[in-house]
Short mmCIF file of N, CA, C and O in Angstrom, two decimals:
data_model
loop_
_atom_site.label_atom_id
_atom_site.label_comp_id
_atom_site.label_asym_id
_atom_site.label_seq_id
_atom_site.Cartn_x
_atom_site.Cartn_y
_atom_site.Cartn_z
N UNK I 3 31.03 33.22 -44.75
CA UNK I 3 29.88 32.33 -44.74
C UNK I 3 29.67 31.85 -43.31
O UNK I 3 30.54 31.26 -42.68
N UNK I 4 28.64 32.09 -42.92
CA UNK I 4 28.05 32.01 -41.20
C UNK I 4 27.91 30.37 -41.62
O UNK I 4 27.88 29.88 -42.75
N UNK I 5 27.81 29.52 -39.92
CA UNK I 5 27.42 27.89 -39.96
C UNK I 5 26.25 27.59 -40.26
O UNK I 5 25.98 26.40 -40.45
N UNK I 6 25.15 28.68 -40.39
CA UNK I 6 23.86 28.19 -40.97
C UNK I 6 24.16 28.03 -42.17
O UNK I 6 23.93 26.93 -42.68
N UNK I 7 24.77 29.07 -42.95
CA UNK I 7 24.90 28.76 -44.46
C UNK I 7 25.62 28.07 -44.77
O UNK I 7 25.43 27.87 -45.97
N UNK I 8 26.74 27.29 -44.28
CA UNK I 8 27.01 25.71 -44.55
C UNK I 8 26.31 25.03 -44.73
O UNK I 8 26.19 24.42 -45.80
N UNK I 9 25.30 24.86 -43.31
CA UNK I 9 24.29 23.94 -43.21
C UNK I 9 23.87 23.90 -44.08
O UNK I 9 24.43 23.17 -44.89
N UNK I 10 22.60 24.64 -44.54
CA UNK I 10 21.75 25.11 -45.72
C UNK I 10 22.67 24.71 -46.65
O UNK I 10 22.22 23.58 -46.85
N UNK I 11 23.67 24.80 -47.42
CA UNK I 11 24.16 24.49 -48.44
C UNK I 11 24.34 22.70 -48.48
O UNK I 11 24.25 22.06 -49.53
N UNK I 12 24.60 22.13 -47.18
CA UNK I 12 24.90 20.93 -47.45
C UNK I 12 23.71 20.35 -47.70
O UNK I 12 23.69 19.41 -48.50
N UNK I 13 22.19 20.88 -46.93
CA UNK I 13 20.79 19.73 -46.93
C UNK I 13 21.08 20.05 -48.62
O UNK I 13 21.18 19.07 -49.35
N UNK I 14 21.17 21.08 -49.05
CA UNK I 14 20.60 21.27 -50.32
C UNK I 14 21.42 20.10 -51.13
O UNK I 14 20.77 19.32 -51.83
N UNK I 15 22.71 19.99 -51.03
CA UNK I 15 23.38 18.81 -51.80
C UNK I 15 22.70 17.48 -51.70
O UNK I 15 22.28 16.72 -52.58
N UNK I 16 22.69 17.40 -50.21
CA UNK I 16 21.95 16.12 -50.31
C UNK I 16 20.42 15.32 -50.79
O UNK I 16 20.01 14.18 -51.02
N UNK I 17 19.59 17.57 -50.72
CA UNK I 17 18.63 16.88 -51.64
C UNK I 17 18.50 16.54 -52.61
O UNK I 17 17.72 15.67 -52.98
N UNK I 18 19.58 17.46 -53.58
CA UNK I 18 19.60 16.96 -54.86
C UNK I 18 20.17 15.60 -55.09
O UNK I 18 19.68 14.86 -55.94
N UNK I 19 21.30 15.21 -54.28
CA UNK I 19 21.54 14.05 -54.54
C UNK I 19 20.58 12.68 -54.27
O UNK I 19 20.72 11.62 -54.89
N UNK I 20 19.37 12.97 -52.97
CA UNK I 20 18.70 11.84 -52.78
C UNK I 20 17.55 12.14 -53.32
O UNK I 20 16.89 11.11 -53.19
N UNK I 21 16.80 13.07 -53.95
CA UNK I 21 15.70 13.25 -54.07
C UNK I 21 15.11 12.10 -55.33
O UNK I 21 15.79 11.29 -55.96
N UNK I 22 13.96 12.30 -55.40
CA UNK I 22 13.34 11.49 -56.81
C UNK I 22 12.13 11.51 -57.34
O UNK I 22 11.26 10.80 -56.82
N UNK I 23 11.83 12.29 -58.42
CA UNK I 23 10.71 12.62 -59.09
C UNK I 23 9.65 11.75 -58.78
O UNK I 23 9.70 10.52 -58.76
N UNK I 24 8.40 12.68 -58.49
CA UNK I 24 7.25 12.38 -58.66
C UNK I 24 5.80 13.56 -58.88
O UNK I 24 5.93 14.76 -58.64
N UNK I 25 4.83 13.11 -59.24
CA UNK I 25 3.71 14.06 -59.38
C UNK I 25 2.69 14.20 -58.70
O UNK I 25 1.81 13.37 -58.47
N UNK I 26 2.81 15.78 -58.17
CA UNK I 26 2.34 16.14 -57.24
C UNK I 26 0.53 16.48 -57.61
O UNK I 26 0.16 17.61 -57.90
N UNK I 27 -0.15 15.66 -57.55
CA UNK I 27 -1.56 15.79 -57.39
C UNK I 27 -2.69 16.31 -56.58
O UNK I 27 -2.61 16.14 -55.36
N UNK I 28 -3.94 17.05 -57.19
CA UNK I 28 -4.98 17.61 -55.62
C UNK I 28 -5.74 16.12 -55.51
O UNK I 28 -5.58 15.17 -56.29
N UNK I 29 -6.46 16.17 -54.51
CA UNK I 29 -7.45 15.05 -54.30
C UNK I 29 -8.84 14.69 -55.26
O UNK I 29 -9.55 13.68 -55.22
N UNK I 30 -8.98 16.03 -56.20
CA UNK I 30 -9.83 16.25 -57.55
C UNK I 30 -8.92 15.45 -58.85
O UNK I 30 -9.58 14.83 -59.68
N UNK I 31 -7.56 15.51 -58.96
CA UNK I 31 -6.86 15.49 -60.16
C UNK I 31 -6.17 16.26 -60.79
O UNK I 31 -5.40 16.07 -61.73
N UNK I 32 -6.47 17.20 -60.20
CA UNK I 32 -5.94 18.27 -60.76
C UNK I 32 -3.97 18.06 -60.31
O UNK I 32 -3.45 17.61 -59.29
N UNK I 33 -3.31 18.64 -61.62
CA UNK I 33 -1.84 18.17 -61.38
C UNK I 33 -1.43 19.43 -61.17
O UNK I 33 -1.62 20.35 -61.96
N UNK I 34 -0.63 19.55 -59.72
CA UNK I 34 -0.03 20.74 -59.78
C UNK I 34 1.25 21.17 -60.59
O UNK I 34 1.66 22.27 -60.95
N UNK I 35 1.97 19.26 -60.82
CA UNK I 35 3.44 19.69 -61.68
C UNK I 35 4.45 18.61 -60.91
O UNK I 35 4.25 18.00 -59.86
N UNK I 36 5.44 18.60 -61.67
CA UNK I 36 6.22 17.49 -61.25
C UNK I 36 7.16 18.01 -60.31
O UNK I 36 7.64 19.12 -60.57
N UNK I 37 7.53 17.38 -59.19
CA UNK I 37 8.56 17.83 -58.20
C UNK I 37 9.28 16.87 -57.62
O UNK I 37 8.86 15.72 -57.72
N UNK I 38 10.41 17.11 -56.93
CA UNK I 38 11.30 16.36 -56.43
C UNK I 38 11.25 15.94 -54.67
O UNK I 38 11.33 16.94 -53.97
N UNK I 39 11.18 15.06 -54.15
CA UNK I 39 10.98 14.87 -52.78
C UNK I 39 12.07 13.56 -52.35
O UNK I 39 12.35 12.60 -53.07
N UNK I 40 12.51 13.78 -51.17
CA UNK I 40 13.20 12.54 -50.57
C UNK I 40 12.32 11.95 -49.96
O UNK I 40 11.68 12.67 -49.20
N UNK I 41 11.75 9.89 -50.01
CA UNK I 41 10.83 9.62 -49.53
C UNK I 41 11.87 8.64 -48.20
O UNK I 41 12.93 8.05 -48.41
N UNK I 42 11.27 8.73 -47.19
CA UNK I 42 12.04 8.11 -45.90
C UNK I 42 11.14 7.09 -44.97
O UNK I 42 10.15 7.41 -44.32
N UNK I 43 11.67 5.89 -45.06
CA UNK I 43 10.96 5.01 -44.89
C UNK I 43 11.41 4.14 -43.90
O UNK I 43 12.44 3.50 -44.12
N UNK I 44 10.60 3.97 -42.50
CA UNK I 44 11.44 2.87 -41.41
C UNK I 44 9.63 2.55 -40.52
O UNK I 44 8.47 2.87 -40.76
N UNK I 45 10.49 1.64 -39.31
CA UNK I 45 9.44 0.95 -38.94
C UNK I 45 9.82 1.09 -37.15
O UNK I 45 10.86 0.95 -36.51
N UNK I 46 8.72 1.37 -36.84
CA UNK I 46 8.69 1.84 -35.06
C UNK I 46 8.46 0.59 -33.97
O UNK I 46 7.51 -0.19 -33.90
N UNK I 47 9.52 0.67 -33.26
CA UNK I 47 9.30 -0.69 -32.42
C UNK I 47 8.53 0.11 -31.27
O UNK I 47 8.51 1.31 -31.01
N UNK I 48 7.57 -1.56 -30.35
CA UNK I 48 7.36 -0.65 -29.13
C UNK I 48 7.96 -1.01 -27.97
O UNK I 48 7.59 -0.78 -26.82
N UNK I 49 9.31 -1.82 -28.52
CA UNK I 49 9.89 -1.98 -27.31
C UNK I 49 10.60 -2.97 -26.81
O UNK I 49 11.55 -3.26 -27.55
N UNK I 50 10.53 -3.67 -25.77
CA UNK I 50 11.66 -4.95 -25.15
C UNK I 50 10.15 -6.17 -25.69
O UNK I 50 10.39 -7.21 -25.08
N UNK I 51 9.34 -6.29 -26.20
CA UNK I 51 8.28 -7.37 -26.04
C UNK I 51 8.54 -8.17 -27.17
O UNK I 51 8.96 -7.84 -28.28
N UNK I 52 8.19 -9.43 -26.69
CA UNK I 52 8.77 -10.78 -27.29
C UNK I 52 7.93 -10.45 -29.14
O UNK I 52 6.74 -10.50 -29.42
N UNK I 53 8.59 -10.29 -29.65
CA UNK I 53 7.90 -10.96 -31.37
C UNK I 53 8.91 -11.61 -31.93
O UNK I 53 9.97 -12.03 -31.46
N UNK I 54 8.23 -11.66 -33.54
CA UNK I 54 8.90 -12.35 -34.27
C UNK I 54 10.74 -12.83 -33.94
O UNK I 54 11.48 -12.22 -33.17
N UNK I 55 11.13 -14.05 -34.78
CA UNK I 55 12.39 -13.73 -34.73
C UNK I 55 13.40 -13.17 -33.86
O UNK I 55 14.55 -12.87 -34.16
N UNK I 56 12.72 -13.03 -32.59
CA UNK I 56 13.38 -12.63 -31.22
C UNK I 56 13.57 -10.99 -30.93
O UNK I 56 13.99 -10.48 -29.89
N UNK I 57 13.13 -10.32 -32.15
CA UNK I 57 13.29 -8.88 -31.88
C UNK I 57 11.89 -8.12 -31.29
O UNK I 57 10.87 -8.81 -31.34
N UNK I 58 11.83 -7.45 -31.02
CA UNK I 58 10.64 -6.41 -30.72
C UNK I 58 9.06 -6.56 -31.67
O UNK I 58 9.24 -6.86 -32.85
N UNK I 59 7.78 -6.41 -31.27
CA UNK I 59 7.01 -6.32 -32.50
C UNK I 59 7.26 -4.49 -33.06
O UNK I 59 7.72 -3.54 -32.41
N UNK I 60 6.69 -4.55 -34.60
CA UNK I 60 6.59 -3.55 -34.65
C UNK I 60 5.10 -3.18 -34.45
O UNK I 60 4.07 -3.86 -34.42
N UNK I 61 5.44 -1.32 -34.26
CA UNK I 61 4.17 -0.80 -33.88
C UNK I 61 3.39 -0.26 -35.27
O UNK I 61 2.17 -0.44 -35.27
N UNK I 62 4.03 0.44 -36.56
CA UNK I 62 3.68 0.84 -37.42
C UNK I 62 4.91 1.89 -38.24
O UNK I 62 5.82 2.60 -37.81
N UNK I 63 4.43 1.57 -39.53
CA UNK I 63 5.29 2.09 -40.38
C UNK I 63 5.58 3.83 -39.86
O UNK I 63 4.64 4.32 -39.23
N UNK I 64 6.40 4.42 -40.03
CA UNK I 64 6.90 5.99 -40.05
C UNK I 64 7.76 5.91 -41.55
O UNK I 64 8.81 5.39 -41.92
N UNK I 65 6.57 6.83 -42.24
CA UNK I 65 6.85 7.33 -43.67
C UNK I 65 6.76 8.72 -43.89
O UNK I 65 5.70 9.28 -43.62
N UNK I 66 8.17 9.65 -44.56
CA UNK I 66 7.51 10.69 -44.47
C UNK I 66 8.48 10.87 -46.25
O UNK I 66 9.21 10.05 -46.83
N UNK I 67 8.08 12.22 -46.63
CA UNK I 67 8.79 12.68 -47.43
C UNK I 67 9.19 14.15 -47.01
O UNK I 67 8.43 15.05 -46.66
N UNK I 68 10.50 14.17 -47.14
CA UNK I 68 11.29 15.75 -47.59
C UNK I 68 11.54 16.23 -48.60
O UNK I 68 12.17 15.83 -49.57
N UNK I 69 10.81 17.51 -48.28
CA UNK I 69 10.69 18.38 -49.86
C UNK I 69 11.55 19.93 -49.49
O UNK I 69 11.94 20.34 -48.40
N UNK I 70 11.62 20.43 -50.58
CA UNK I 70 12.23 21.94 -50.58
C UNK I 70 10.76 22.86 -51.10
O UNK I 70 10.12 22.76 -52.14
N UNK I 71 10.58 23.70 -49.98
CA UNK I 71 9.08 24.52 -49.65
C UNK I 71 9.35 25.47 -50.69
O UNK I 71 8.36 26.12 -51.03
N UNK I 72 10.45 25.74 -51.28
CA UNK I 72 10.62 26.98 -52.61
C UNK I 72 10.39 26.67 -53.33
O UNK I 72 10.27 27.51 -54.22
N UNK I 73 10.06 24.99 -53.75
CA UNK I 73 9.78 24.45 -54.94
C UNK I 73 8.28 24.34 -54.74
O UNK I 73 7.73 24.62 -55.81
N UNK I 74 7.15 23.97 -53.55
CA UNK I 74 6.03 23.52 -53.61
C UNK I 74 5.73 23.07 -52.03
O UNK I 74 6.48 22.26 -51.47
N UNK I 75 4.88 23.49 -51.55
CA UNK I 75 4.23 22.65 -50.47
C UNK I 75 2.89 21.73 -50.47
O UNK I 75 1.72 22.04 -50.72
N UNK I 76 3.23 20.98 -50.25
CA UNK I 76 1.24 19.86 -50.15
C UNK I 76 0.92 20.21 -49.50
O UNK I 76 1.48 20.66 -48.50
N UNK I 77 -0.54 20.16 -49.89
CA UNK I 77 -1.47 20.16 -48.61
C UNK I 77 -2.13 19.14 -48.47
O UNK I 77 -2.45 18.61 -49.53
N UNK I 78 -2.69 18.32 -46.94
CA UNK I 78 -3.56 17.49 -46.56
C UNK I 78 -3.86 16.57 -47.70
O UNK I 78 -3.85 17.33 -48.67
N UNK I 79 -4.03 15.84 -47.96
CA UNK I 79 -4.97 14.43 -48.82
C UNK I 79 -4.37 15.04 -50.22
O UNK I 79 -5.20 15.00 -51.13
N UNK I 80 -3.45 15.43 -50.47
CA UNK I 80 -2.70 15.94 -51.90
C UNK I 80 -1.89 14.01 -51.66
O UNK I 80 -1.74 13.22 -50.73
N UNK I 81 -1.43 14.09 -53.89
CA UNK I 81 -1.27 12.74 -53.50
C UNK I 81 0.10 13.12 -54.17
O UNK I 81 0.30 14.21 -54.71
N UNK I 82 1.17 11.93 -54.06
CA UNK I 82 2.63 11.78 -54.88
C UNK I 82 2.34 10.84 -55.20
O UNK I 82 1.93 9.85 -54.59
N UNK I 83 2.67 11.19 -56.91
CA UNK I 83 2.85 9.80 -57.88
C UNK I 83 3.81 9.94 -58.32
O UNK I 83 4.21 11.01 -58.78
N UNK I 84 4.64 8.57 -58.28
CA UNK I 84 5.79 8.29 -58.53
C UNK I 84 5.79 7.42 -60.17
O UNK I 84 4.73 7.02 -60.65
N UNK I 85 7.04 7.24 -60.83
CA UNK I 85 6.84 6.59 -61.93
C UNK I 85 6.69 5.42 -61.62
O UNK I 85 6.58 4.79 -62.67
N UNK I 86 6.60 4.61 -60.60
CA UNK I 86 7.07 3.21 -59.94
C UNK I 86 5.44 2.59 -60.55
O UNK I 86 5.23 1.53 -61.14
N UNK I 87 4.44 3.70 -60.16
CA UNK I 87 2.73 3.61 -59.75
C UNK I 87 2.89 3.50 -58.50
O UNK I 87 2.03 2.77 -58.02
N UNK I 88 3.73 3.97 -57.63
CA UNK I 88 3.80 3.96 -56.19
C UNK I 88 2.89 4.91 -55.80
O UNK I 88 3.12 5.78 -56.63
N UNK I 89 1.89 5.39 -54.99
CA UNK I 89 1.19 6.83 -54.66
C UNK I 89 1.19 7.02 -53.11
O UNK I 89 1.14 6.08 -52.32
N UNK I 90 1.24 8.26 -52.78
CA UNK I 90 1.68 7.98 -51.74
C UNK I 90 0.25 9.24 -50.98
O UNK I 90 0.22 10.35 -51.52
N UNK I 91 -0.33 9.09 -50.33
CA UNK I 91 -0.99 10.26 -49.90
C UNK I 91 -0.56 11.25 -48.49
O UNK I 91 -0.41 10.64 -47.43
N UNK I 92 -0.38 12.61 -48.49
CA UNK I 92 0.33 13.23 -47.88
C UNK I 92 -1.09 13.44 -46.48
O UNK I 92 -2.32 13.58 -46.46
N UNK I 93 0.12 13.35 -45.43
CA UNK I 93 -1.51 13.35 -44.13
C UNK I 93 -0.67 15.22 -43.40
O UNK I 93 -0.81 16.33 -43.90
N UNK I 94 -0.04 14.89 -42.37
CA UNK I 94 0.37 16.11 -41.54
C UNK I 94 1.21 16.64 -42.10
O UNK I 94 2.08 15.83 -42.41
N UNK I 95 1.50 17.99 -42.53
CA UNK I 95 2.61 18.98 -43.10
C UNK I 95 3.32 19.49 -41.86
O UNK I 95 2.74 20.39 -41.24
N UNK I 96 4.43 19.07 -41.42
CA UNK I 96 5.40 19.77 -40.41
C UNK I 96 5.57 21.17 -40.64
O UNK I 96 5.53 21.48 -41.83
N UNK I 97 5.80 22.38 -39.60
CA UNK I 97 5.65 23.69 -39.95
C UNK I 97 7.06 23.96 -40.32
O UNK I 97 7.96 23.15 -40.07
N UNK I 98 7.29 25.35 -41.04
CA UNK I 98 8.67 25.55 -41.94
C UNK I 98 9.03 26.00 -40.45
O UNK I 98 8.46 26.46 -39.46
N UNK I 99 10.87 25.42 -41.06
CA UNK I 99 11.84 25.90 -39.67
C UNK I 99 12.48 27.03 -40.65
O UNK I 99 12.53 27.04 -41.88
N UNK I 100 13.03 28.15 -39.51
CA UNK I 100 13.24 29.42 -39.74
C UNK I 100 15.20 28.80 -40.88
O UNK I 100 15.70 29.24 -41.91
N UNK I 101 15.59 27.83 -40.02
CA UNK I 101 17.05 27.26 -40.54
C UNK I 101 17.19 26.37 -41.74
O UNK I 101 18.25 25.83 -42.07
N UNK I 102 16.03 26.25 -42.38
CA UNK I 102 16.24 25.44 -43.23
C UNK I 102 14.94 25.38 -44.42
O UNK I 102 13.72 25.37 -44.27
N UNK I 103 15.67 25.36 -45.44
CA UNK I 103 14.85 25.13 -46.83
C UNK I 103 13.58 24.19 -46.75
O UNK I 103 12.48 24.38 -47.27
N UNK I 104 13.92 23.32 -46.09
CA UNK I 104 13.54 21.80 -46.49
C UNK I 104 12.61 21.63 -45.05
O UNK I 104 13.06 21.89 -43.93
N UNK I 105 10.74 20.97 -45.44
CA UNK I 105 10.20 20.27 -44.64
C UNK I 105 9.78 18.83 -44.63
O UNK I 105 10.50 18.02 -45.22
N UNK I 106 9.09 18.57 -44.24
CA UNK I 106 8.50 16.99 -43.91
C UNK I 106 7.13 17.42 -43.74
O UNK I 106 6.56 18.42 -43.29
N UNK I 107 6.63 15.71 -44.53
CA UNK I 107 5.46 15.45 -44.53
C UNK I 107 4.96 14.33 -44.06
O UNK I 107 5.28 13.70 -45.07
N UNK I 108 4.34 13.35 -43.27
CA UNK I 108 3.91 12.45 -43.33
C UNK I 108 2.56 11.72 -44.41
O UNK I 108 1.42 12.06 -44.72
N UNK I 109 3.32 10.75 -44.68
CA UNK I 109 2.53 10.11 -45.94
C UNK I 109 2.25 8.70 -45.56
O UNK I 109 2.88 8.12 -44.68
N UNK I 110 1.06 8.03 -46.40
CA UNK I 110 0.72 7.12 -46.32
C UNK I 110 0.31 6.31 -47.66
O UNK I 110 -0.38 6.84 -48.53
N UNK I 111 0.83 4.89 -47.78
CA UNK I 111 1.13 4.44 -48.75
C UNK I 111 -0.59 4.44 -49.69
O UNK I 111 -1.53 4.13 -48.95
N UNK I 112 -0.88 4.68 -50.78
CA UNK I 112 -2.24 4.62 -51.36
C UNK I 112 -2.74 3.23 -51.83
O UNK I 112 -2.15 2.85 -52.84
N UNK I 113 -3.79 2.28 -51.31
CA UNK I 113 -3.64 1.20 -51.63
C UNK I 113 -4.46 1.00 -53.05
O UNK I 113 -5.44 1.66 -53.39
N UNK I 114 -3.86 -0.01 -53.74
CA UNK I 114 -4.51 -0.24 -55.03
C UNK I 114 -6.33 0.42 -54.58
O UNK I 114 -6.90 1.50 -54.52
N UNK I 115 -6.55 -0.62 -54.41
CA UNK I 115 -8.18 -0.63 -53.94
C UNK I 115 -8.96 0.71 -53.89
O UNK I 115 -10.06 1.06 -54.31
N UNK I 116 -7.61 1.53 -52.98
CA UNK I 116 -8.66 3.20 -52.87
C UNK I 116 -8.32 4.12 -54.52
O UNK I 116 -8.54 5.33 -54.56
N UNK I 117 -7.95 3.61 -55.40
CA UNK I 117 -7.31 4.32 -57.16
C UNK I 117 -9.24 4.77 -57.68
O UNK I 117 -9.76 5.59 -58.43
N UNK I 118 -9.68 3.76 -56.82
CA UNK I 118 -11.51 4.25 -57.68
C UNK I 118 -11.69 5.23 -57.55
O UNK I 118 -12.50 5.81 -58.29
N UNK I 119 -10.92 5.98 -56.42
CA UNK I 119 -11.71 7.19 -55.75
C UNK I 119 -11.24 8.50 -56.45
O UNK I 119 -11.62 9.66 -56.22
N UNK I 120 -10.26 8.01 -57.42
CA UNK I 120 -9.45 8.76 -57.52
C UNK I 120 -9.74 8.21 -59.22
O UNK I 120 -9.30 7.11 -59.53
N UNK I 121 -10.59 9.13 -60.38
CA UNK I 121 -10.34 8.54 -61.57
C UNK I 121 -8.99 8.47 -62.24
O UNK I 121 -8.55 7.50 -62.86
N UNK I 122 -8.44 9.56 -62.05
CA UNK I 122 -7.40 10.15 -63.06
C UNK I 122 -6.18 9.04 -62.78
O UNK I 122 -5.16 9.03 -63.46
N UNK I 123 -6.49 7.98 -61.51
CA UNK I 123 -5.42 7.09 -61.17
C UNK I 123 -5.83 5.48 -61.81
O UNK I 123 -5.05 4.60 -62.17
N UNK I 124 -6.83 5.47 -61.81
CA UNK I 124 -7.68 4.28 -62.25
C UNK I 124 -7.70 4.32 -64.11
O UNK I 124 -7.68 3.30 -64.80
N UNK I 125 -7.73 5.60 -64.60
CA UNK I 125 -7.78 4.94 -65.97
C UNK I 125 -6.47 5.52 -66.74
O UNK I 125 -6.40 6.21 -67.75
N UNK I 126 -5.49 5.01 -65.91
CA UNK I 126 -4.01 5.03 -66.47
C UNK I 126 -3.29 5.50 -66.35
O UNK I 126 -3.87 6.37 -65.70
N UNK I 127 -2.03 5.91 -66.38
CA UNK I 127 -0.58 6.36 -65.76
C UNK I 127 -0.74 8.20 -65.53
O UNK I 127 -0.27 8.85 -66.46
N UNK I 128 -1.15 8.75 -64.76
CA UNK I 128 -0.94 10.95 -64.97
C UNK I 128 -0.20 11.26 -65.47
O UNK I 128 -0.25 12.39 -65.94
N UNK I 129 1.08 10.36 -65.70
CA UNK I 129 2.44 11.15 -65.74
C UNK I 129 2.00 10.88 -67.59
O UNK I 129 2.79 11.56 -68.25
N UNK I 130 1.29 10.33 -68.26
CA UNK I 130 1.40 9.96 -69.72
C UNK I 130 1.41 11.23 -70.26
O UNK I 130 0.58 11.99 -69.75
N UNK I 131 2.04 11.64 -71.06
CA UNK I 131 2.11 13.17 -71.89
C UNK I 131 2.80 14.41 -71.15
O UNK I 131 2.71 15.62 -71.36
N UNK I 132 3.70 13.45 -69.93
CA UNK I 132 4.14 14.65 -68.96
C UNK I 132 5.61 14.56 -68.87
O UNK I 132 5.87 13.36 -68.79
N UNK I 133 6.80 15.33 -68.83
CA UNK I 133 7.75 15.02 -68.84
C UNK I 133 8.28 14.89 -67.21
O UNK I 133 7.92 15.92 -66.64
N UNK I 134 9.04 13.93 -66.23
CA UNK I 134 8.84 13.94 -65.29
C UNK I 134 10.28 14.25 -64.84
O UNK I 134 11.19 13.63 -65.39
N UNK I 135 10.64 15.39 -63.64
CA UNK I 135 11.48 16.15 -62.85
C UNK I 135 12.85 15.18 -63.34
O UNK I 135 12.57 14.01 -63.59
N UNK I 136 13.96 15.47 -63.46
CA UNK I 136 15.09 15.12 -63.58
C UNK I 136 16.08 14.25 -62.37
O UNK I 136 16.74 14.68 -61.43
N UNK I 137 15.93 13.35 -62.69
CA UNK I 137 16.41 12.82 -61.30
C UNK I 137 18.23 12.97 -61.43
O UNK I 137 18.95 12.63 -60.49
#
């Protein structure tokens, strides 16, 4: 077994171990199916400048999710619904690396307010009548 295929074997543990169901939606409604993604969530300073509480201000959230591309890739304004009612809308798709299963997406949180635009989110849960990925 070559050190890539370590590698590769370990992301894969860890995706299964961190990952967590949600449903993968087009920007019509249409459901492509339930899938598994790691969602990764932190906050970007810009630096030595005085804010809050004596630390740095922040500049803006960095949200992305990691998925396994054998299972499904999003595209652009595709949405993740989570069982939480968390939704998350997918913006830039990182390109596949030749070493690894697994890409990134940048996402952005869906705010209540924009669900109009979107019926199938506004008149009640997608996942209802759906059995959702195995966490």
């Amino acid at each position: 077994m070559s050190w890539r295929d370590v590698i590769r074997a370990a992301r894969g543990v860890v995706h299964e171990t961190m990952a967590v169901g949600c449903l993968h939606c087009g920007t019509t409604g249409e459901i492509h199916g339930a899938v598994r993604v790691r969602y990764h969530f932190s906050r970007g300073a810009l630096g030595d400048l005085p804010g809050p509480d004596g630390y740095s201000d922040r500049l803006h959230n960095l949200t992305t999710v990691t998925f396994d591309q054998r299972e499904f890739v999003p595209g652009r304004n595709d949405l993740l619904v989570f069982e939480s009612g968390e939704v998350l809308q997918v913006g830039q798709v990182m390109p596949a690396e030749v070493r690894t299963d697994f890409r990134r997406a940048d996402v952005a949180q869906l705010e209540q307010a924009a669900f109009s635009r979107y019926p199938f989110l506004s008149h009640g849960q997608p996942w209802a009548g759906l059995t959702p990925p195995e966490d």
